[in-house]
PDB file of C-alpha atoms in Angstrom:
ATOM      1  CA  MET A 789     -39.379  17.955 -18.614  1.00  0.00           C
ATOM      2  CA  ASN A 790     -42.315  19.389 -16.591  1.00  0.00           C
ATOM      3  CA  ARG A 791     -41.737  20.658 -13.113  1.00  0.00           C
ATOM      4  CA  ASN A 792     -43.730  17.708 -10.629  1.00  0.00           C
ATOM      5  CA  LEU A 793     -42.356  16.139  -8.141  1.00  0.00           C
ATOM      6  CA  ARG A 794     -39.204  14.040  -9.423  1.00  0.00           C
ATOM      7  CA  LEU A 795     -38.369  11.191  -6.110  1.00  0.00           C
ATOM      8  CA  PRO A 796     -35.746   9.547  -8.134  1.00  0.00           C
ATOM      9  CA  GLY A 797     -33.976  12.960  -8.900  1.00  0.00           C
ATOM     10  CA  VAL A 798     -34.582  14.280  -5.621  1.00  0.00           C
ATOM     11  CA  ILE A 799     -33.311  11.130  -3.822  1.00  0.00           C
ATOM     12  CA  LEU A 800     -30.047  10.696  -6.155  1.00  0.00           C
ATOM     13  CA  LEU A 801     -29.344  14.723  -5.328  1.00  0.00           C
ATOM     14  CA  LEU A 802     -29.459  14.155  -1.513  1.00  0.00           C
ATOM     15  CA  GLY A 803     -27.304  11.173  -1.695  1.00  0.00           C
ATOM     16  CA  LEU A 804     -24.646  13.603  -3.553  1.00  0.00           C
ATOM     17  CA  GLY A 805     -25.372  16.367  -0.831  1.00  0.00           C
ATOM     18  CA  LEU A 806     -24.758  13.771   2.406  1.00  0.00           C
ATOM     19  CA  LEU A 807     -21.909  12.371  -0.021  1.00  0.00           C
ATOM     20  CA  LEU A 808     -19.885  15.332  -0.324  1.00  0.00           C
ATOM     21  CA  SER A 809     -20.943  17.045   2.714  1.00  0.00           C
ATOM     22  CA  GLY A 810     -19.352  14.186   4.759  1.00  0.00           C
ATOM     23  CA  CYS A 811     -16.486  14.313   2.695  1.00  0.00           C
ATOM     24  CA  ALA A 812     -15.915  17.866   3.821  1.00  0.00           C
ATOM     25  CA  GLY A 813     -16.822  17.480   7.398  1.00  0.00           C
ATOM     26  CA  GLN A 814     -14.025  15.089   7.170  1.00  0.00           C
ATOM     27  CA  VAL A 815     -11.291  16.946   5.492  1.00  0.00           C
ATOM     28  CA  THR A 816      -8.670  18.335   8.047  1.00  0.00           C
ATOM     29  CA  SER A 817      -5.729  18.665   5.577  1.00  0.00           C
ATOM     30  CA  ASN A 818      -5.511  20.490   1.851  1.00  0.00           C
ATOM     31  CA  PRO A 819      -9.065  21.060   1.381  1.00  0.00           C
ATOM     32  CA  ASN A 820      -8.321  22.194  -2.293  1.00  0.00           C
ATOM     33  CA  SER A 821      -7.133  19.105  -3.540  1.00  0.00           C
ATOM     34  CA  MET A 822     -10.238  17.253  -1.826  1.00  0.00           C
ATOM     35  CA  GLN A 823     -12.938  19.273  -4.285  1.00  0.00           C
ATOM     36  CA  LEU A 824     -15.305  16.954  -5.365  1.00  0.00           C
ATOM     37  CA  GLY A 825     -16.440  17.336  -9.113  1.00  0.00           C
ATOM     38  CA  VAL A 826     -14.237  20.013  -9.465  1.00  0.00           C
ATOM     39  CA  GLU A 827     -10.200  20.795 -10.542  1.00  0.00           C
ATOM     40  CA  PHE A 828      -8.179  23.411 -11.028  1.00  0.00           C
ATOM     41  CA  GLY A 829      -5.762  24.273 -14.479  1.00  0.00           C
ATOM     42  CA  GLN A 830      -2.647  26.053 -14.386  1.00  0.00           C
ATOM     43  CA  GLY A 831      -4.066  29.661 -13.476  1.00  0.00           C
ATOM     44  CA  GLY A 832      -5.934  28.686 -11.239  1.00  0.00           C
ATOM     45  CA  GLU A 833      -9.577  28.128 -12.676  1.00  0.00           C
ATOM     46  CA  PRO A 834     -12.037  25.928 -11.990  1.00  0.00           C
ATOM     47  CA  GLN A 835     -12.440  23.004 -15.032  1.00  0.00           C
ATOM     48  CA  VAL A 836     -15.022  20.438 -14.893  1.00  0.00           C
ATOM     49  CA  VAL A 837     -13.787  16.920 -14.115  1.00  0.00           C
ATOM     50  CA  SER A 838     -14.072  14.078 -16.477  1.00  0.00           C
ATOM     51  CA  SER A 839     -17.523  12.680 -16.417  1.00  0.00           C
ATOM     52  CA  SER A 840     -16.238   8.793 -15.315  1.00  0.00           C
ATOM     53  CA  LEU A 841     -15.522  11.017 -11.804  1.00  0.00           C
ATOM     54  CA  GLN A 842     -19.242  12.212 -12.176  1.00  0.00           C
ATOM     55  CA  ILE A 843     -20.795   9.241 -12.988  1.00  0.00           C
ATOM     56  CA  MET A 844     -19.097   7.055 -10.189  1.00  0.00           C
ATOM     57  CA  LEU A 845     -20.982  10.170  -7.896  1.00  0.00           C
ATOM     58  CA  LEU A 846     -24.489   9.110  -9.253  1.00  0.00           C
ATOM     59  CA  VAL A 847     -23.621   5.675  -8.291  1.00  0.00           C
ATOM     60  CA  THR A 848     -22.593   5.755  -5.416  1.00  0.00           C
ATOM     61  CA  ALA A 849     -25.440   8.073  -4.056  1.00  0.00           C
ATOM     62  CA  LEU A 850     -27.696   5.874  -5.960  1.00  0.00           C
ATOM     63  CA  SER A 851     -26.531   2.909  -3.425  1.00  0.00           C
ATOM     64  CA  LEU A 852     -27.208   5.516  -0.601  1.00  0.00           C
ATOM     65  CA  ALA A 853     -30.719   6.035  -1.941  1.00  0.00           C
ATOM     66  CA  PRO A 854     -31.749   3.049   0.561  1.00  0.00           C
ATOM     67  CA  ALA A 855     -29.942   4.904   3.678  1.00  0.00           C
ATOM     68  CA  ILE A 856     -30.902   8.637   2.783  1.00  0.00           C
ATOM     69  CA  LEU A 857     -35.020   6.653   2.622  1.00  0.00           C
ATOM     70  CA  THR A 858     -34.465   4.991   5.781  1.00  0.00           C
ATOM     71  CA  MET A 859     -32.115   7.213   7.902  1.00  0.00           C
ATOM     72  CA  ILE A 860     -33.185  10.672   7.093  1.00  0.00           C
ATOM     73  CA  THR A 861     -36.758  10.754   6.610  1.00  0.00           C
ATOM     74  CA  ALA A 862     -39.677   9.920   8.428  1.00  0.00           C
ATOM     75  CA  PHE A 863     -39.805   6.445   7.993  1.00  0.00           C
ATOM     76  CA  THR A 864     -37.816   4.897  11.069  1.00  0.00           C
ATOM     77  CA  ARG A 865     -40.449   6.666  13.090  1.00  0.00           C
ATOM     78  CA  ILE A 866     -43.140   5.209  11.115  1.00  0.00           C
ATOM     79  CA  VAL A 867     -42.362   1.585  10.337  1.00  0.00           C
ATOM     80  CA  ILE A 868     -41.008   0.940  14.188  1.00  0.00           C
ATOM     81  CA  VAL A 869     -44.761   2.459  15.131  1.00  0.00           C
ATOM     82  CA  LEU A 870     -46.708   0.382  13.037  1.00  0.00           C
ATOM     83  CA  SER A 871     -44.786  -2.662  13.911  1.00  0.00           C
ATOM     84  CA  PHE A 872     -45.397  -1.840  17.556  1.00  0.00           C
ATOM     85  CA  VAL A 873     -49.095  -2.096  16.788  1.00  0.00           C
ATOM     86  CA  ARG A 874     -49.036  -5.386  14.893  1.00  0.00           C
ATOM     87  CA  THR A 875     -47.036  -6.835  18.335  1.00  0.00           C
ATOM     88  CA  ALA A 876     -49.701  -5.081  20.597  1.00  0.00           C
ATOM     89  CA  LEU A 877     -52.511  -6.695  19.102  1.00  0.00           C
ATOM     90  CA  ALA A 878     -50.510 -10.324  19.599  1.00  0.00           C
ATOM     91  CA  THR A 879     -51.268 -10.618  15.359  1.00  0.00           C
ATOM     92  CA  PRO A 880     -47.869 -10.855  14.279  1.00  0.00           C
ATOM     93  CA  GLN A 881     -48.398 -11.964  10.620  1.00  0.00           C
ATOM     94  CA  LEU A 882     -51.408  -9.071  10.087  1.00  0.00           C
ATOM     95  CA  PRO A 883     -50.713  -6.661   8.346  1.00  0.00           C
ATOM     96  CA  PRO A 884     -48.146  -8.644   6.854  1.00  0.00           C
ATOM     97  CA  ASN A 885     -44.444  -7.179   6.270  1.00  0.00           C
ATOM     98  CA  GLN A 886     -45.558  -5.582   2.441  1.00  0.00           C
ATOM     99  CA  VAL A 887     -48.212  -4.143   3.166  1.00  0.00           C
ATOM    100  CA  LEU A 888     -46.510  -2.540   7.023  1.00  0.00           C
ATOM    101  CA  ILE A 889     -43.510  -1.829   5.060  1.00  0.00           C
ATOM    102  CA  GLY A 890     -45.765  -0.250   1.847  1.00  0.00           C
ATOM    103  CA  LEU A 891     -47.839   1.449   4.067  1.00  0.00           C
ATOM    104  CA  SER A 892     -44.432   3.254   6.015  1.00  0.00           C
ATOM    105  CA  LEU A 893     -43.006   4.111   2.598  1.00  0.00           C
ATOM    106  CA  PHE A 894     -46.334   5.946   0.958  1.00  0.00           C
ATOM    107  CA  LEU A 895     -46.832   7.648   4.739  1.00  0.00           C
ATOM    108  CA  THR A 896     -43.335   8.608   4.301  1.00  0.00           C
ATOM    109  CA  ILE A 897     -43.997  10.373   0.814  1.00  0.00           C
ATOM    110  CA  PHE A 898     -46.494  12.163   2.218  1.00  0.00           C
ATOM    111  CA  VAL A 899     -45.390  13.618   5.191  1.00  0.00           C
ATOM    112  CA  MET A 900     -41.516  14.309   3.585  1.00  0.00           C
ATOM    113  CA  ALA A 901     -43.793  15.807   0.196  1.00  0.00           C
ATOM    114  CA  PRO A 902     -43.073  19.531   1.342  1.00  0.00           C
ATOM    115  CA  THR A 903     -39.405  18.751   1.446  1.00  0.00           C
ATOM    116  CA  TRP A 904     -38.931  17.182  -1.409  1.00  0.00           C
ATOM    117  CA  THR A 905     -41.390  19.670  -3.468  1.00  0.00           C
ATOM    118  CA  LYS A 906     -39.140  22.857  -2.010  1.00  0.00           C
ATOM    119  CA  ILE A 907     -35.898  20.820  -2.992  1.00  0.00           C
ATOM    120  CA  ASN A 908     -37.181  19.924  -6.470  1.00  0.00           C
ATOM    121  CA  GLN A 909     -38.546  23.317  -7.133  1.00  0.00           C
ATOM    122  CA  GLU A 910     -35.367  25.743  -6.008  1.00  0.00           C
ATOM    123  CA  ALA A 911     -32.337  22.396  -6.438  1.00  0.00           C
ATOM    124  CA  LEU A 912     -33.367  19.680  -8.796  1.00  0.00           C
ATOM    125  CA  GLN A 913     -35.379  21.838 -11.568  1.00  0.00           C
ATOM    126  CA  PRO A 914     -32.900  25.268 -11.852  1.00  0.00           C
ATOM    127  CA  TYR A 915     -30.070  22.501 -11.661  1.00  0.00           C
ATOM    128  CA  LEU A 916     -31.345  20.349 -15.013  1.00  0.00           C
ATOM    129  CA  ALA A 917     -32.229  23.932 -16.544  1.00  0.00           C
ATOM    130  CA  GLU A 918     -28.665  25.389 -16.422  1.00  0.00           C
ATOM    131  CA  GLU A 919     -29.955  27.579 -14.020  1.00  0.00           C
ATOM    132  CA  ILE A 920     -27.686  27.013 -11.335  1.00  0.00           C
ATOM    133  CA  THR A 921     -24.664  25.230 -10.672  1.00  0.00           C
ATOM    134  CA  GLN A 922     -23.938  21.805  -9.415  1.00  0.00           C
ATOM    135  CA  GLN A 923     -22.424  22.878  -5.854  1.00  0.00           C
ATOM    136  CA  GLU A 924     -25.269  25.474  -5.115  1.00  0.00           C
ATOM    137  CA  ALA A 925     -27.999  22.841  -6.205  1.00  0.00           C
ATOM    138  CA  LEU A 926     -26.177  20.194  -3.950  1.00  0.00           C
ATOM    139  CA  ASP A 927     -25.904  23.366  -1.224  1.00  0.00           C
ATOM    140  CA  THR A 928     -29.827  24.304  -1.635  1.00  0.00           C
ATOM    141  CA  SER A 929     -31.244  20.391  -1.353  1.00  0.00           C
ATOM    142  CA  LEU A 930     -28.932  20.044   2.255  1.00  0.00           C
ATOM    143  CA  GLY A 931     -30.374  23.391   3.532  1.00  0.00           C
ATOM    144  CA  TYR A 932     -33.568  21.752   3.466  1.00  0.00           C
ATOM    145  CA  VAL A 933     -32.553  18.720   4.653  1.00  0.00           C
ATOM    146  CA  ARG A 934     -31.153  20.304   7.266  1.00  0.00           C
ATOM    147  CA  GLN A 935     -34.195  22.011   8.546  1.00  0.00           C
ATOM    148  CA  PHE A 936     -36.225  18.456   8.197  1.00  0.00           C
ATOM    149  CA  LEU A 937     -33.235  17.015  10.209  1.00  0.00           C
ATOM    150  CA  PHE A 938     -33.620  19.820  13.142  1.00  0.00           C
ATOM    151  CA  LYS A 939     -37.138  20.256  13.800  1.00  0.00           C
ATOM    152  CA  GLN A 940     -37.258  16.360  15.079  1.00  0.00           C
ATOM    153  CA  THR A 941     -33.811  16.258  16.439  1.00  0.00           C
ATOM    154  CA  ARG A 942     -33.922  17.140  20.377  1.00  0.00           C
ATOM    155  CA  GLU A 943     -30.907  19.016  21.504  1.00  0.00           C
ATOM    156  CA  ARG A 944     -29.669  16.794  24.087  1.00  0.00           C
ATOM    157  CA  ASP A 945     -28.975  14.121  21.062  1.00  0.00           C
ATOM    158  CA  ILE A 946     -27.032  17.138  19.464  1.00  0.00           C
ATOM    159  CA  ALA A 947     -24.908  17.734  22.576  1.00  0.00           C
ATOM    160  CA  LEU A 948     -24.258  13.659  22.547  1.00  0.00           C
ATOM    161  CA  PHE A 949     -22.670  13.235  19.433  1.00  0.00           C
ATOM    162  CA  VAL A 950     -21.265  17.033  19.240  1.00  0.00           C
ATOM    163  CA  HIS A 951     -19.413  16.090  22.072  1.00  0.00           C
ATOM    164  CA  LEU A 952     -18.429  12.604  21.020  1.00  0.00           C
ATOM    165  CA  ALA A 953     -16.692  14.077  18.017  1.00  0.00           C
ATOM    166  CA  ASP A 954     -14.880  16.606  20.384  1.00  0.00           C
ATOM    167  CA  LEU A 955     -16.104  19.583  18.178  1.00  0.00           C
ATOM    168  CA  PRO A 956     -16.700  22.994  20.172  1.00  0.00           C
ATOM    169  CA  ARG A 957     -19.712  24.169  21.332  1.00  0.00           C
ATOM    170  CA  PRO A 958     -22.293  25.286  18.560  1.00  0.00           C
ATOM    171  CA  GLN A 959     -23.688  29.077  18.352  1.00  0.00           C
ATOM    172  CA  SER A 960     -25.948  28.468  15.325  1.00  0.00           C
ATOM    173  CA  PRO A 961     -27.634  25.403  13.693  1.00  0.00           C
ATOM    174  CA  ASP A 962     -25.212  26.090  10.681  1.00  0.00           C
ATOM    175  CA  ASP A 963     -22.173  25.258  13.579  1.00  0.00           C
ATOM    176  CA  VAL A 964     -23.531  21.152  13.351  1.00  0.00           C
ATOM    177  CA  PRO A 965     -21.987  19.542  10.710  1.00  0.00           C
ATOM    178  CA  THR A 966     -24.179  17.070   8.950  1.00  0.00           C
ATOM    179  CA  TYR A 967     -22.535  13.829  10.292  1.00  0.00           C
ATOM    180  CA  VAL A 968     -23.092  14.292  13.096  1.00  0.00           C
ATOM    181  CA  LEU A 969     -26.906  15.616  12.730  1.00  0.00           C
ATOM    182  CA  ILE A 970     -27.744  12.622  11.150  1.00  0.00           C
ATOM    183  CA  PRO A 971     -26.924   9.982  13.937  1.00  0.00           C
ATOM    184  CA  ALA A 972     -28.515  12.492  16.524  1.00  0.00           C
ATOM    185  CA  PHE A 973     -31.948  12.395  14.394  1.00  0.00           C
ATOM    186  CA  THR A 974     -31.617   8.855  14.450  1.00  0.00           C
ATOM    187  CA  ILE A 975     -32.200   8.211  18.097  1.00  0.00           C
ATOM    188  CA  SER A 976     -34.344  11.067  18.434  1.00  0.00           C
ATOM    189  CA  GLU A 977     -36.565   9.018  16.012  1.00  0.00           C
ATOM    190  CA  LEU A 978     -36.134   5.915  17.639  1.00  0.00           C
ATOM    191  CA  LYS A 979     -37.037   7.400  21.377  1.00  0.00           C
ATOM    192  CA  THR A 980     -39.829   9.361  19.584  1.00  0.00           C
ATOM    193  CA  ALA A 981     -40.962   5.866  18.333  1.00  0.00           C
ATOM    194  CA  PHE A 982     -40.395   3.732  21.296  1.00  0.00           C
ATOM    195  CA  GLN A 983     -42.418   6.091  23.421  1.00  0.00           C
ATOM    196  CA  MET A 984     -45.796   6.140  20.519  1.00  0.00           C
ATOM    197  CA  GLY A 985     -45.345   2.529  20.962  1.00  0.00           C
ATOM    198  CA  LEU A 986     -45.463   2.545  24.696  1.00  0.00           C
ATOM    199  CA  ILE A 987     -48.585   4.318  24.655  1.00  0.00           C
ATOM    200  CA  ILE A 988     -50.204   2.060  22.509  1.00  0.00           C
ATOM    201  CA  PHE A 989     -49.274  -0.448  23.717  1.00  0.00           C
ATOM    202  CA  VAL A 990     -50.966   0.469  27.539  1.00  0.00           C
ATOM    203  CA  PRO A 991     -54.347  -0.384  26.167  1.00  0.00           C
ATOM    204  CA  PHE A 992     -54.273  -3.751  25.084  1.00  0.00           C
ATOM    205  CA  LEU A 993     -52.009  -4.501  28.038  1.00  0.00           C
ATOM    206  CA  VAL A 994     -54.624  -3.689  30.407  1.00  0.00           C
ATOM    207  CA  ILE A 995     -56.861  -6.275  28.244  1.00  0.00           C
ATOM    208  CA  ASP A 996     -54.145  -8.896  28.876  1.00  0.00           C
ATOM    209  CA  MET A 997     -53.979  -8.503  32.673  1.00  0.00           C
ATOM    210  CA  VAL A 998     -58.063  -8.300  32.706  1.00  0.00           C
ATOM    211  CA  VAL A 999     -58.410 -11.694  30.542  1.00  0.00           C
ATOM    212  CA  SER A1000     -55.797 -13.221  32.527  1.00  0.00           C
ATOM    213  CA  SER A1001     -57.604 -12.377  35.879  1.00  0.00           C
ATOM    214  CA  ALA A1002     -60.867 -13.505  34.245  1.00  0.00           C
ATOM    215  CA  LEU A1003     -59.499 -16.554  33.791  1.00  0.00           C
ATOM    216  CA  MET A1004     -57.496 -17.890  36.706  1.00  0.00           C
ATOM    217  CA  SER A1005     -60.025 -16.719  38.991  1.00  0.00           C
ATOM    218  CA  MET A1006     -62.521 -19.591  36.937  1.00  0.00           C
ATOM    219  CA  GLY A1007     -60.150 -21.941  37.044  1.00  0.00           C
ATOM    220  CA  MET A1008     -59.214 -21.572  33.172  1.00  0.00           C
ATOM    221  CA  MET A1009     -55.237 -22.011  33.542  1.00  0.00           C
ATOM    222  CA  MET A1010     -54.752 -24.298  30.675  1.00  0.00           C
ATOM    223  CA  LEU A1011     -56.705 -21.888  28.400  1.00  0.00           C
ATOM    224  CA  PRO A1012     -54.043 -19.469  26.820  1.00  0.00           C
ATOM    225  CA  PRO A1013     -55.287 -15.984  27.240  1.00  0.00           C
ATOM    226  CA  SER A1014     -53.938 -14.312  24.320  1.00  0.00           C
ATOM    227  CA  LEU A1015     -56.499 -16.900  22.200  1.00  0.00           C
ATOM    228  CA  ILE A1016     -58.953 -15.235  24.588  1.00  0.00           C
ATOM    229  CA  SER A1017     -57.961 -11.487  24.356  1.00  0.00           C
ATOM    230  CA  LEU A1018     -56.929 -11.261  20.625  1.00  0.00           C
ATOM    231  CA  PRO A1019     -60.768 -10.898  19.816  1.00  0.00           C
ATOM    232  CA  PHE A1020     -61.381  -8.527  22.332  1.00  0.00           C
ATOM    233  CA  LYS A1021     -58.058  -6.504  21.218  1.00  0.00           C
ATOM    234  CA  LEU A1022     -59.563  -6.369  17.560  1.00  0.00           C
ATOM    235  CA  LEU A1023     -63.256  -5.509  18.797  1.00  0.00           C
ATOM    236  CA  LEU A1024     -61.369  -2.634  20.775  1.00  0.00           C
ATOM    237  CA  PHE A1025     -59.344  -1.434  17.920  1.00  0.00           C
ATOM    238  CA  VAL A1026     -61.993  -1.483  15.344  1.00  0.00           C
ATOM    239  CA  MET A1027     -64.306   0.422  17.656  1.00  0.00           C
ATOM    240  CA  VAL A1028     -62.204   3.389  18.141  1.00  0.00           C
ATOM    241  CA  ASP A1029     -61.294   3.181  14.031  1.00  0.00           C
ATOM    242  CA  GLY A1030     -57.476   2.306  15.483  1.00  0.00           C
ATOM    243  CA  TRP A1031     -55.788   2.821  11.817  1.00  0.00           C
ATOM    244  CA  HIS A1032     -57.310   6.587  11.319  1.00  0.00           C
ATOM    245  CA  LEU A1033     -55.835   7.384  15.070  1.00  0.00           C
ATOM    246  CA  ILE A1034     -52.945   5.620  14.506  1.00  0.00           C
ATOM    247  CA  VAL A1035     -52.352   7.332  10.971  1.00  0.00           C
ATOM    248  CA  ARG A1036     -53.213  10.894  11.872  1.00  0.00           C
ATOM    249  CA  SER A1037     -50.854  10.369  15.336  1.00  0.00           C
ATOM    250  CA  LEU A1038     -47.642   9.898  13.319  1.00  0.00           C
ATOM    251  CA  ILE A1039     -48.278  12.916  10.931  1.00  0.00           C
ATOM    252  CA  THR A1040     -49.590  15.308  13.599  1.00  0.00           C
ATOM    253  CA  SER A1041     -46.255  13.927  15.248  1.00  0.00           C
ATOM    254  CA  PHE A1042     -44.054  15.474  12.798  1.00  0.00           C
ATOM    255  CA  GLY A1043     -46.072  18.585  13.196  1.00  0.00           C
ATOM    256  CA  SER A1044     -47.448  18.348   9.354  1.00  0.00           C
TER     257      SER A1044
END
C-alpha cells in the first residue's frame, strides 16, 4: 500500500478517535471497565477484544463521517460564505446547490490537506504497517485535529463551553476536552462566516440602494429594483473577479 493520502482512511481514523475521546471525557467512574478496544485477563494482562466489537466501532465511525466532515473541518465556514455570495447576488439558483457543495468540499480538502497528510503519514500508515498500536494512532490523529481546531477557535468560545460544562479553568490546551473544543470551534466558525458574509453583502446592498433611489426619483416605483440591479451586481462581480477574491479570502482566512 503506497503512502499517498487516503481520505476515507483518515476520516475513519478521526471518527474512531473522536468516538473514543468523547466516551473518555464522559466517564467518571470505574474507568478501567470502559477501555474500548482492550480487555484484561485474569493476570491483568491486556488482551485484544473480539473482532465484532472492532467492527461495531468501525461502523459507528463511518456513521460519524458526515458530521466529522462538516463540523471539525473548514466546510462550515466555506459553505456559509459561498451561500452568502449567492444570496447577495440575488441569484438563488445560481450556482446550483450541487456546484456550491462540490466547490465547498474541494476547498475543504485543500484547506485540510496539511492536517490530513500528517495524520496519514504519522498515524494511519504506521498503524496499517503495524508499527504503532491502535490507541497510539488515534491519539496522534486526534492531536493534529485538535491543533487545527485550536488555531481557528476563539478563546471566548472555549471559555463559554468550559463554563457550561462546569470544568476547572484550563491551564493549557491539553486541559480542554475534545467534546468542549468541537462546539466552541463550530460557533467560532459560524461567527467568522457571518462576518465575512456581512462584508460581502455591503457593496451589493449599495447597488440596491442606488438603483432603488434612481427608480423612485424617476417615478418608476412599479418596476422591481432587483430586476434592474441584478445586471449591475453581476457586472461588478465579474469585473473584480469575484470568485477569485472570495476563494482567496476563504483560504487565507484559515492561515493557509
